[in-house]
Structure formats: C-alpha cells, structure tokens
Amino acid sequence: SSMINLLFLIKTWLFPRPCTTPEALQTRTCCPLLNGSPCGFSSGRGVCAPHPARDLPKPVDYRVNWPRVFYDSVCTCWGNYDGYDCSQCLPGWTGSQCLQRHHVERKEITDLSDSERETFISSLHQAKHSPSGRYMILTSNDTTVVGNSVFHNTSVYDLYVWMHYYSAKSYAGSENNAAHRGPAFIFWHRVFLLFIEREIRELTGNQDFYIPYWDWTRTNHCNICTNEYFGGVGQDGRIDSTSQFSKWKVRSPYLGIICIHSDAAGPAHLIRNPGKDPVYKTLPTAADVEDTMATALFDTPPFDKTSRKSFRNKLEGFEFPSDSRDLNASMHNLVHRYLNGTMSLVPTAANDPIFMLHHSFVDKLLETWLQDHGEATYPDSDHVHPAQRAQAYMAPFFPLRTNNYYWGRDTQSLGYSYKEHSLSRPAARNSGTRGAAGRHDCKNILNN
C-alpha cells in the first residue's frame, strides 16, 4: 500500500448547523435565533456583533484571523452563557440561567469503579453512533469554485475527530498549524476536551460526564489496551473482535490512509501496535515528567518545535530530557508514537478514544505547572505564528476565544479538578524493550 497523493487532500470545516443556511453564508452572519432573537438577545443571553479585526497579516489560511474567512458577525454571549448561539453555559456553570456552579473531578481511568468505567465507555459508543444535531462539516477540494462545497452530517464523536484534523493540518509551505508546535498547543486541547465533554453531556443527559486521564508514567505498557477498557490488540494491530471498539471506523480526510486495512476505499478500523515500533518502544517515565515540570519558562523563542528550555515544548515532546533514552520524541509525542497506529497519524489520531485520556493527563500536568508558576504569561511576540498569537481566536471554536483567554482561568473555575491516583506510584519502571519490531507499510506522519 502507499499513501494517497496529497494533491487530492480535501479541506474540511466545522459549522454550527444554523449557520450553514444560504442566508447565513451570504450575509456572512452566524447569529442563530434563540428564544426568538439572534443569540438570545431578547432574553439577555447575548448579542450578534461584528468580531473586531485583529492586527494580523492578511490570512493565507482560513484558520488565521478566524473566522473572518466565513463570517463578519457572530454571537457574543453575556454573563455565564456560552455556545455559538448562547444557548449553553460556560464550563463550570449549569441551570436554566447558568447561575449554578457545576464541578466534576476527573479520575485516573484505572481508578474508575466498574459502573463508572462502563458508563464512560457506553457514552463514547453513544457519541460515536449518534448524529450531531448542533454541527455539520463542510468538505471541499477548492472553495474558490462556487458550488464545490458540500455539508455533511456527522456523529458527535466524529465531529471531535474532524476538529482535531482541522487544527492539526499544516499551513501551506510550513510545519505550523493552529493547535500544535506553539504556545497555543496545551490551551487549544484544554478547550477541545471541554467542548467534547459538553457535547456528550448534552447527548446523554448526564451532566456529570467527564473525561478521565491516563497516567502513562505508572506503566511500562498500554495497560488500558484490554477488553476491559479500550480493546485488546491482535497481532495485526486490529482491536480484539470481542470489544465494541473493534467495530469503530476511522474517519479521515485521506482515503485509505490506514494501509493495513484491506479495503482502501472504505473506512479503516482502529489500529494499535503498542511498543512494537523499534524507535518508539517505551512510554514516558516519571523522570521525564519531573524534568518537564522543572522547566521555569512556559515557552521560549522562536515559539515552535525548536524552542529550548520551554515547558510547552518539553510537554509537547519535541525537546527531549537529558536522559532521552536515545528517543526521537518525548512526553506527549512519544505516547502517540508508542501506540503505533491510528494514534500516530495526525489526521486520524483523535479516532482512538485513548487520545482524549492521554490529553486529559497532559492537561493535568499543565494545571500543576501553572499553579507552581503564577508569574508566567502567555507569549506576546511577533515570533509566534499568527494563528497562535495571544489575541488571535482559536479555530474553529464558537463563541470566539483568544488563545490567551484561558490563561489565569484555573480548572476549578472551569468546573473540574483532577483527583490524584489512589495508588502510590510504582517504585521501579521496566525500561526494557517491549515487543518485536512491527512491519510498517505506511509512513508515520505524526506532527502533533
């Protein structure tokens, strides 16, 4: 098998469903009616307002100066109201008027009781197979041609998959993107987790649904790659047939990107070969975490994957600790590489449900570092890529949020906290090799 010619790459965008009408697109306005008025204005929820033009270079990509490529006016929500139409509550609030505090405690995945684990996993299955009533995706291979765009329904979970692809796709002529390789990396993913948590809460009616974290420093193998959790793994990398996750289909803008799949024209299945890549055969260790957490500066010039002595870059995994074990990736990146399959490919990574648990742990580490570095600030520099500058809006979120909006808003204020693992950390880690080198038919193109 071979990778599909990238000339056939399809561009995708995420749109609030009410903003996909011809009128909304022609008037360049995304201000859906709520309680009879745009953005719920008559009931004091928000107002339809032009979003201020930022002092940024002319966009060369639709994610830069978001969302001006599509809309001139969007909802600005008041008080504790939130959402593209101000119908939802800000994270950390609930009730009909969004005046009641709401809080969940994210636990480590192996600390969940049987019923908690089963509820979480069943909620994921429901999200995977339930259409989103709130969003649609638009696909096009050339938006300059009138009528060359098509809106599609998608499931709640697959919406989340598309969002990650949308942000992770590199800008033309560079390695930069909207949510990786720069200071927005950890905050974009924090908002991303809050987004899917809220969408699944609305779908299931369970307001206490939350995404657990996976502490990969506590194990020398994928201890959640079992049928009890996210599916055991067979020799071919396919999920064990007795796990419901074996039936999950991978959504990808590339046709047949998972080359192990025999029918390249159809959706591929989840693939994992944990520890079988000879280059990325170990998980990050507690020592790696300690080295990262000891970094004094949040980010450093040039604010990309080459940054040195940067907490963000170490956590992302492009800057290796001194004891790197001859690795070519560390921390966040190493976990993606270690799983060696769907998680290791940028366009498909979020298809694997382990993705959200991995990023929940990354978010936990971020919160710990921020609590210990109250003097730190979000970089304010022209060296930062335009899409990740402090005052640039995060794509593709509504209502608009700047990249530095969540700086200074701790997890308690956002309605969640992290419960420490119930067991003491193992005293020793087996750093030996696990598994034999796997056969690789596809180029591993992870850049998140």
Short mmCIF file of N, CA and C in Angstrom, two decimals, residues 245-401:
data_model
loop_
_atom_site.label_atom_id
_atom_site.label_comp_id
_atom_site.label_asym_id
_atom_site.label_seq_id
_atom_site.Cartn_x
_atom_site.Cartn_y
_atom_site.Cartn_z
N PHE A 245 -15.04 -1.65 20.42
CA PHE A 245 -14.18 -0.71 19.71
C PHE A 245 -13.63 -1.32 18.41
N SER A 246 -13.72 -2.65 18.28
CA SER A 246 -13.27 -3.28 17.03
C SER A 246 -14.17 -2.88 15.87
N LYS A 247 -15.36 -2.40 16.17
CA LYS A 247 -16.32 -2.01 15.11
C LYS A 247 -16.22 -0.53 14.76
N TRP A 248 -15.43 0.22 15.52
CA TRP A 248 -15.30 1.65 15.24
C TRP A 248 -14.58 1.85 13.91
N LYS A 249 -15.11 2.75 13.11
CA LYS A 249 -14.50 3.09 11.83
C LYS A 249 -13.75 4.42 11.94
N VAL A 250 -12.58 4.46 11.33
CA VAL A 250 -11.75 5.65 11.36
C VAL A 250 -12.23 6.65 10.32
N ARG A 251 -12.43 7.89 10.76
CA ARG A 251 -12.79 8.97 9.85
C ARG A 251 -11.51 9.74 9.50
N SER A 252 -11.29 9.92 8.22
CA SER A 252 -10.06 10.58 7.78
C SER A 252 -10.29 11.30 6.48
N PRO A 253 -9.65 12.47 6.30
CA PRO A 253 -9.75 13.18 5.02
C PRO A 253 -8.96 12.50 3.92
N TYR A 254 -8.06 11.59 4.33
CA TYR A 254 -7.30 10.84 3.34
C TYR A 254 -7.98 9.49 3.11
N LEU A 255 -8.27 9.14 1.89
CA LEU A 255 -8.86 7.84 1.62
C LEU A 255 -7.81 6.75 1.78
N GLY A 256 -8.11 5.75 2.58
CA GLY A 256 -7.20 4.62 2.72
C GLY A 256 -5.90 4.94 3.40
N ILE A 257 -5.90 5.92 4.32
CA ILE A 257 -4.62 6.30 4.94
C ILE A 257 -4.11 5.18 5.85
N ILE A 258 -5.01 4.41 6.43
CA ILE A 258 -4.57 3.29 7.26
C ILE A 258 -4.33 2.10 6.34
N CYS A 259 -3.09 1.91 5.95
CA CYS A 259 -2.78 0.99 4.87
C CYS A 259 -2.95 -0.48 5.26
N ILE A 260 -3.03 -0.77 6.56
CA ILE A 260 -3.22 -2.15 6.97
C ILE A 260 -4.60 -2.64 6.56
N HIS A 261 -5.53 -1.71 6.42
CA HIS A 261 -6.90 -2.08 6.07
C HIS A 261 -6.94 -2.59 4.63
N SER A 262 -7.61 -3.70 4.42
CA SER A 262 -7.57 -4.33 3.10
C SER A 262 -8.41 -3.58 2.07
N ASP A 263 -9.50 -2.95 2.52
CA ASP A 263 -10.36 -2.23 1.59
C ASP A 263 -10.06 -0.75 1.68
N ALA A 264 -9.11 -0.29 0.85
CA ALA A 264 -8.63 1.09 0.96
C ALA A 264 -9.70 2.11 0.66
N ALA A 265 -10.76 1.71 -0.03
CA ALA A 265 -11.80 2.67 -0.39
C ALA A 265 -12.80 2.89 0.75
N GLY A 266 -12.79 2.02 1.74
CA GLY A 266 -13.76 2.12 2.83
C GLY A 266 -13.11 2.62 4.11
N PRO A 267 -13.92 2.93 5.10
CA PRO A 267 -13.37 3.40 6.37
C PRO A 267 -12.51 2.32 7.03
N ALA A 268 -11.38 2.71 7.55
CA ALA A 268 -10.49 1.77 8.21
C ALA A 268 -10.94 1.55 9.65
N HIS A 269 -10.42 0.49 10.25
CA HIS A 269 -10.67 0.21 11.66
C HIS A 269 -9.55 0.79 12.50
N LEU A 270 -9.82 0.92 13.80
CA LEU A 270 -8.77 1.36 14.72
C LEU A 270 -7.60 0.39 14.69
N ILE A 271 -6.39 0.94 14.72
CA ILE A 271 -5.17 0.14 14.73
C ILE A 271 -4.29 0.58 15.90
N ARG A 272 -3.77 -0.40 16.63
CA ARG A 272 -2.76 -0.14 17.66
C ARG A 272 -1.73 -1.25 17.62
N ASN A 273 -0.47 -0.87 17.70
CA ASN A 273 0.62 -1.84 17.86
C ASN A 273 1.55 -1.33 18.97
N PRO A 274 1.04 -1.21 20.20
CA PRO A 274 1.80 -0.53 21.24
C PRO A 274 3.15 -1.19 21.52
N GLY A 275 4.18 -0.34 21.51
CA GLY A 275 5.53 -0.80 21.84
C GLY A 275 6.25 -1.54 20.75
N LYS A 276 5.65 -1.69 19.59
CA LYS A 276 6.27 -2.50 18.54
C LYS A 276 7.03 -1.69 17.50
N ASP A 277 7.03 -0.38 17.64
CA ASP A 277 7.89 0.43 16.80
C ASP A 277 9.27 0.45 17.45
N PRO A 278 10.32 -0.02 16.77
CA PRO A 278 11.63 -0.11 17.40
C PRO A 278 12.21 1.23 17.82
N VAL A 279 11.72 2.32 17.24
CA VAL A 279 12.23 3.65 17.59
C VAL A 279 11.47 4.23 18.78
N TYR A 280 10.19 3.91 18.90
CA TYR A 280 9.34 4.47 19.96
C TYR A 280 8.73 3.33 20.77
N LYS A 281 9.58 2.61 21.47
CA LYS A 281 9.13 1.37 22.11
C LYS A 281 8.87 1.51 23.61
N THR A 282 9.02 2.73 24.15
CA THR A 282 8.75 2.94 25.58
C THR A 282 7.81 4.12 25.76
N LEU A 283 7.14 4.13 26.89
CA LEU A 283 6.31 5.26 27.27
C LEU A 283 7.15 6.26 28.07
N PRO A 284 6.73 7.52 28.16
CA PRO A 284 7.46 8.47 29.01
C PRO A 284 7.48 7.98 30.45
N THR A 285 8.50 8.38 31.17
CA THR A 285 8.67 7.94 32.56
C THR A 285 8.37 9.07 33.53
N ALA A 286 8.30 8.70 34.81
CA ALA A 286 8.11 9.71 35.85
C ALA A 286 9.27 10.71 35.84
N ALA A 287 10.48 10.24 35.52
CA ALA A 287 11.64 11.14 35.44
C ALA A 287 11.47 12.14 34.30
N ASP A 288 10.87 11.70 33.18
CA ASP A 288 10.60 12.62 32.08
C ASP A 288 9.64 13.72 32.52
N VAL A 289 8.63 13.33 33.28
CA VAL A 289 7.66 14.31 33.78
C VAL A 289 8.34 15.29 34.72
N GLU A 290 9.16 14.77 35.63
CA GLU A 290 9.85 15.65 36.58
C GLU A 290 10.74 16.64 35.87
N ASP A 291 11.45 16.19 34.83
CA ASP A 291 12.31 17.08 34.06
C ASP A 291 11.48 18.18 33.39
N THR A 292 10.34 17.79 32.85
CA THR A 292 9.47 18.76 32.18
C THR A 292 8.91 19.77 33.17
N MET A 293 8.43 19.28 34.30
CA MET A 293 7.79 20.15 35.28
C MET A 293 8.77 21.10 35.94
N ALA A 294 10.06 20.78 35.88
CA ALA A 294 11.08 21.64 36.48
C ALA A 294 11.47 22.80 35.56
N THR A 295 10.91 22.85 34.38
CA THR A 295 11.24 23.91 33.42
C THR A 295 10.60 25.21 33.85
N ALA A 296 11.39 26.28 33.93
CA ALA A 296 10.93 27.54 34.53
C ALA A 296 10.06 28.38 33.60
N LEU A 297 10.34 28.34 32.30
CA LEU A 297 9.66 29.23 31.36
C LEU A 297 8.56 28.49 30.60
N PHE A 298 7.42 29.15 30.43
CA PHE A 298 6.31 28.50 29.71
C PHE A 298 6.70 28.21 28.27
N ASP A 299 7.23 29.20 27.58
CA ASP A 299 7.66 29.00 26.20
C ASP A 299 8.77 29.99 25.88
N THR A 300 9.55 29.67 24.87
CA THR A 300 10.71 30.49 24.53
C THR A 300 10.80 30.67 23.02
N PRO A 301 11.44 31.77 22.57
CA PRO A 301 11.62 31.97 21.13
C PRO A 301 12.36 30.79 20.52
N PRO A 302 12.04 30.41 19.28
CA PRO A 302 11.08 31.06 18.37
C PRO A 302 9.65 30.54 18.50
N PHE A 303 9.31 29.96 19.65
CA PHE A 303 7.93 29.53 19.95
C PHE A 303 7.42 28.51 18.94
N ASP A 304 8.26 27.53 18.65
CA ASP A 304 7.86 26.44 17.76
C ASP A 304 8.51 25.16 18.25
N LYS A 305 8.63 24.16 17.40
CA LYS A 305 9.15 22.87 17.87
C LYS A 305 10.64 22.90 18.14
N THR A 306 11.32 23.99 17.77
CA THR A 306 12.76 24.11 18.05
C THR A 306 13.05 24.86 19.35
N SER A 307 12.02 25.32 20.04
CA SER A 307 12.22 26.07 21.28
C SER A 307 12.97 25.22 22.31
N ARG A 308 13.85 25.87 23.05
CA ARG A 308 14.63 25.19 24.08
C ARG A 308 14.32 25.80 25.45
N LYS A 309 14.44 24.96 26.49
CA LYS A 309 14.11 25.35 27.86
C LYS A 309 12.69 25.90 27.93
N SER A 310 11.80 25.25 27.19
CA SER A 310 10.40 25.64 27.10
C SER A 310 9.53 24.54 27.70
N PHE A 311 8.74 24.88 28.73
CA PHE A 311 7.83 23.90 29.31
C PHE A 311 6.87 23.36 28.25
N ARG A 312 6.31 24.27 27.46
CA ARG A 312 5.36 23.83 26.43
C ARG A 312 6.00 22.86 25.45
N ASN A 313 7.21 23.16 25.01
CA ASN A 313 7.84 22.30 24.01
C ASN A 313 8.28 20.97 24.60
N LYS A 314 8.69 20.98 25.87
CA LYS A 314 9.03 19.72 26.53
C LYS A 314 7.78 18.86 26.73
N LEU A 315 6.69 19.48 27.17
CA LEU A 315 5.46 18.72 27.38
C LEU A 315 4.93 18.20 26.05
N GLU A 316 5.03 19.01 25.01
CA GLU A 316 4.57 18.56 23.69
C GLU A 316 5.44 17.42 23.19
N GLY A 317 6.73 17.45 23.53
CA GLY A 317 7.58 16.30 23.23
C GLY A 317 8.62 16.49 22.16
N PHE A 318 8.84 17.75 21.76
CA PHE A 318 9.88 18.00 20.75
C PHE A 318 11.25 18.27 21.38
N GLU A 319 11.25 18.70 22.63
CA GLU A 319 12.51 18.90 23.35
C GLU A 319 12.67 17.76 24.33
N PHE A 320 13.77 17.04 24.22
CA PHE A 320 13.93 15.81 24.99
C PHE A 320 14.65 16.09 26.31
N PRO A 321 14.31 15.34 27.35
CA PRO A 321 15.08 15.46 28.60
C PRO A 321 16.50 14.95 28.39
N SER A 322 17.37 15.33 29.31
CA SER A 322 18.78 14.95 29.17
C SER A 322 18.95 13.44 29.09
N ASP A 323 18.15 12.70 29.85
CA ASP A 323 18.17 11.24 29.77
C ASP A 323 17.10 10.83 28.77
N SER A 324 17.37 10.99 27.50
CA SER A 324 16.35 10.81 26.47
C SER A 324 16.18 9.37 26.03
N ARG A 325 17.03 8.48 26.51
CA ARG A 325 16.97 7.07 26.11
C ARG A 325 17.05 6.93 24.59
N ASP A 326 17.79 7.85 23.98
CA ASP A 326 18.00 7.82 22.52
C ASP A 326 16.68 7.89 21.75
N LEU A 327 15.71 8.61 22.32
CA LEU A 327 14.42 8.74 21.66
C LEU A 327 14.40 9.93 20.71
N ASN A 328 13.52 9.86 19.73
CA ASN A 328 13.32 10.97 18.81
C ASN A 328 12.05 11.74 19.14
N ALA A 329 11.41 11.38 20.22
CA ALA A 329 10.22 12.08 20.70
C ALA A 329 10.11 11.84 22.19
N SER A 330 9.43 12.73 22.89
CA SER A 330 9.26 12.58 24.33
C SER A 330 7.84 12.97 24.71
N MET A 331 7.50 12.71 25.95
CA MET A 331 6.24 13.14 26.56
C MET A 331 5.04 12.94 25.63
N HIS A 332 4.26 13.99 25.38
CA HIS A 332 3.03 13.87 24.58
C HIS A 332 3.26 13.16 23.25
N ASN A 333 4.27 13.59 22.51
CA ASN A 333 4.51 12.99 21.19
C ASN A 333 4.86 11.51 21.30
N LEU A 334 5.63 11.16 22.32
CA LEU A 334 6.08 9.77 22.47
C LEU A 334 4.90 8.83 22.70
N VAL A 335 3.90 9.27 23.46
CA VAL A 335 2.74 8.42 23.69
C VAL A 335 2.02 8.14 22.37
N HIS A 336 1.86 9.18 21.56
CA HIS A 336 1.25 8.97 20.24
C HIS A 336 2.06 7.96 19.42
N ARG A 337 3.37 8.13 19.41
CA ARG A 337 4.23 7.25 18.61
C ARG A 337 4.21 5.82 19.16
N TYR A 338 4.23 5.71 20.49
CA TYR A 338 4.29 4.40 21.13
C TYR A 338 3.10 3.53 20.74
N LEU A 339 1.92 4.13 20.63
CA LEU A 339 0.71 3.36 20.31
C LEU A 339 0.71 2.88 18.87
N ASN A 340 1.49 3.52 17.99
CA ASN A 340 1.91 2.92 16.72
C ASN A 340 0.74 2.45 15.87
N GLY A 341 -0.09 3.41 15.47
CA GLY A 341 -1.25 3.07 14.65
C GLY A 341 -2.09 4.30 14.39
N THR A 342 -3.39 4.19 14.64
CA THR A 342 -4.30 5.31 14.40
C THR A 342 -3.88 6.55 15.18
N MET A 343 -3.39 6.37 16.40
CA MET A 343 -2.98 7.50 17.25
C MET A 343 -1.73 8.19 16.73
N SER A 344 -0.96 7.52 15.88
CA SER A 344 0.33 8.06 15.44
C SER A 344 0.23 8.87 14.16
N LEU A 345 -0.97 8.99 13.61
CA LEU A 345 -1.16 9.72 12.36
C LEU A 345 -2.02 10.94 12.64
N VAL A 346 -1.50 12.11 12.28
CA VAL A 346 -2.19 13.36 12.61
C VAL A 346 -3.65 13.37 12.17
N PRO A 347 -3.98 13.04 10.93
CA PRO A 347 -5.37 13.17 10.51
C PRO A 347 -6.32 12.22 11.21
N THR A 348 -5.79 11.16 11.82
CA THR A 348 -6.66 10.13 12.40
C THR A 348 -6.54 10.01 13.91
N ALA A 349 -5.60 10.71 14.55
CA ALA A 349 -5.25 10.45 15.95
C ALA A 349 -6.45 10.44 16.89
N ALA A 350 -7.35 11.41 16.75
CA ALA A 350 -8.46 11.52 17.70
C ALA A 350 -9.51 10.43 17.52
N ASN A 351 -9.41 9.61 16.46
CA ASN A 351 -10.32 8.48 16.29
C ASN A 351 -10.19 7.47 17.42
N ASP A 352 -8.98 7.33 17.95
CA ASP A 352 -8.74 6.37 19.03
C ASP A 352 -9.17 7.02 20.35
N PRO A 353 -10.11 6.43 21.09
CA PRO A 353 -10.59 7.06 22.33
C PRO A 353 -9.50 7.25 23.37
N ILE A 354 -8.38 6.53 23.24
CA ILE A 354 -7.27 6.75 24.18
C ILE A 354 -6.74 8.17 24.05
N PHE A 355 -6.93 8.78 22.88
CA PHE A 355 -6.47 10.15 22.63
C PHE A 355 -6.97 11.10 23.73
N MET A 356 -8.26 11.04 24.05
CA MET A 356 -8.81 12.02 25.00
C MET A 356 -8.27 11.78 26.40
N LEU A 357 -8.03 10.52 26.77
CA LEU A 357 -7.47 10.25 28.10
C LEU A 357 -6.02 10.70 28.19
N HIS A 358 -5.30 10.52 27.10
CA HIS A 358 -3.91 10.99 27.02
C HIS A 358 -3.86 12.50 27.21
N HIS A 359 -4.73 13.22 26.50
CA HIS A 359 -4.70 14.68 26.59
C HIS A 359 -5.26 15.18 27.91
N SER A 360 -6.11 14.40 28.56
CA SER A 360 -6.56 14.78 29.89
C SER A 360 -5.38 14.77 30.87
N PHE A 361 -4.48 13.80 30.73
CA PHE A 361 -3.29 13.77 31.58
C PHE A 361 -2.34 14.92 31.24
N VAL A 362 -2.19 15.22 29.96
CA VAL A 362 -1.38 16.37 29.56
C VAL A 362 -1.96 17.64 30.19
N ASP A 363 -3.28 17.76 30.19
CA ASP A 363 -3.94 18.92 30.80
C ASP A 363 -3.71 18.96 32.30
N LYS A 364 -3.70 17.81 32.94
CA LYS A 364 -3.41 17.75 34.38
C LYS A 364 -2.00 18.28 34.67
N LEU A 365 -1.05 17.88 33.84
CA LEU A 365 0.33 18.37 34.02
C LEU A 365 0.40 19.87 33.80
N LEU A 366 -0.33 20.37 32.81
CA LEU A 366 -0.38 21.81 32.58
C LEU A 366 -0.89 22.54 33.82
N GLU A 367 -1.98 22.04 34.40
CA GLU A 367 -2.56 22.72 35.56
C GLU A 367 -1.59 22.73 36.73
N THR A 368 -0.90 21.62 36.95
CA THR A 368 0.09 21.57 38.04
C THR A 368 1.19 22.60 37.81
N TRP A 369 1.68 22.70 36.57
CA TRP A 369 2.75 23.66 36.27
C TRP A 369 2.26 25.09 36.45
N LEU A 370 1.05 25.40 35.98
CA LEU A 370 0.53 26.76 36.12
C LEU A 370 0.37 27.16 37.58
N GLN A 371 -0.07 26.21 38.41
CA GLN A 371 -0.23 26.52 39.84
C GLN A 371 1.10 26.84 40.49
N ASP A 372 2.17 26.27 39.96
CA ASP A 372 3.50 26.49 40.52
C ASP A 372 4.23 27.68 39.89
N HIS A 373 3.64 28.26 38.85
CA HIS A 373 4.31 29.36 38.13
C HIS A 373 3.31 30.49 37.88
N GLY A 374 2.85 31.06 38.98
CA GLY A 374 1.84 32.11 38.88
C GLY A 374 2.31 33.36 38.16
N GLU A 375 3.63 33.51 38.04
CA GLU A 375 4.16 34.71 37.37
C GLU A 375 4.27 34.55 35.87
N ALA A 376 4.06 33.35 35.37
CA ALA A 376 4.21 33.09 33.93
C ALA A 376 3.11 33.78 33.14
N THR A 377 3.41 34.08 31.87
CA THR A 377 2.43 34.73 30.99
C THR A 377 2.44 34.06 29.62
N TYR A 378 1.35 34.25 28.90
CA TYR A 378 1.29 33.75 27.52
C TYR A 378 2.20 34.62 26.67
N PRO A 379 2.99 34.02 25.79
CA PRO A 379 3.94 34.81 24.98
C PRO A 379 3.23 35.89 24.16
N ASP A 380 3.79 37.08 24.16
CA ASP A 380 3.29 38.18 23.35
C ASP A 380 4.44 38.60 22.44
N SER A 381 4.50 37.96 21.28
CA SER A 381 5.67 38.15 20.41
C SER A 381 5.28 37.95 18.96
N ASP A 382 5.90 38.73 18.08
CA ASP A 382 5.69 38.56 16.64
C ASP A 382 6.32 37.28 16.13
N HIS A 383 7.16 36.64 16.96
CA HIS A 383 7.76 35.37 16.55
C HIS A 383 6.74 34.23 16.58
N VAL A 384 5.68 34.41 17.36
CA VAL A 384 4.62 33.39 17.42
C VAL A 384 3.86 33.40 16.10
N HIS A 385 3.55 32.20 15.61
CA HIS A 385 2.77 32.11 14.36
C HIS A 385 1.46 32.86 14.53
N PRO A 386 1.01 33.62 13.50
CA PRO A 386 -0.20 34.45 13.64
C PRO A 386 -1.40 33.73 14.23
N ALA A 387 -1.63 32.48 13.88
CA ALA A 387 -2.81 31.76 14.38
C ALA A 387 -2.72 31.43 15.85
N GLN A 388 -1.50 31.50 16.44
CA GLN A 388 -1.34 31.13 17.84
C GLN A 388 -0.96 32.32 18.72
N ARG A 389 -1.02 33.52 18.17
CA ARG A 389 -0.71 34.69 18.99
C ARG A 389 -1.78 34.90 20.05
N ALA A 390 -1.38 35.63 21.09
CA ALA A 390 -2.23 35.78 22.28
C ALA A 390 -3.64 36.25 21.94
N GLN A 391 -3.77 37.23 21.04
CA GLN A 391 -5.07 37.82 20.75
C GLN A 391 -5.76 37.21 19.53
N ALA A 392 -5.15 36.19 18.92
CA ALA A 392 -5.80 35.51 17.80
C ALA A 392 -6.86 34.56 18.34
N TYR A 393 -7.93 34.38 17.58
CA TYR A 393 -9.01 33.50 18.02
C TYR A 393 -8.68 32.05 17.69
N MET A 394 -9.02 31.17 18.64
CA MET A 394 -8.82 29.73 18.45
C MET A 394 -9.78 29.22 17.37
N ALA A 395 -9.25 28.57 16.37
CA ALA A 395 -10.08 27.93 15.35
C ALA A 395 -10.29 26.47 15.73
N PRO A 396 -11.50 25.93 15.59
CA PRO A 396 -12.70 26.52 14.99
C PRO A 396 -13.80 26.77 16.02
N PHE A 397 -13.46 27.34 17.17
CA PHE A 397 -14.42 27.41 18.27
C PHE A 397 -15.34 28.63 18.19
N PHE A 398 -16.59 28.42 18.62
CA PHE A 398 -17.57 29.47 18.83
C PHE A 398 -18.09 29.32 20.26
N PRO A 399 -18.40 30.46 20.97
CA PRO A 399 -18.07 31.82 20.56
C PRO A 399 -16.57 32.03 20.53
N LEU A 400 -16.15 33.18 20.04
CA LEU A 400 -14.73 33.40 19.82
C LEU A 400 -13.97 33.48 21.14
N ARG A 401 -12.83 32.82 21.16
CA ARG A 401 -11.95 32.82 22.32
C ARG A 401 -10.52 33.04 21.86
#
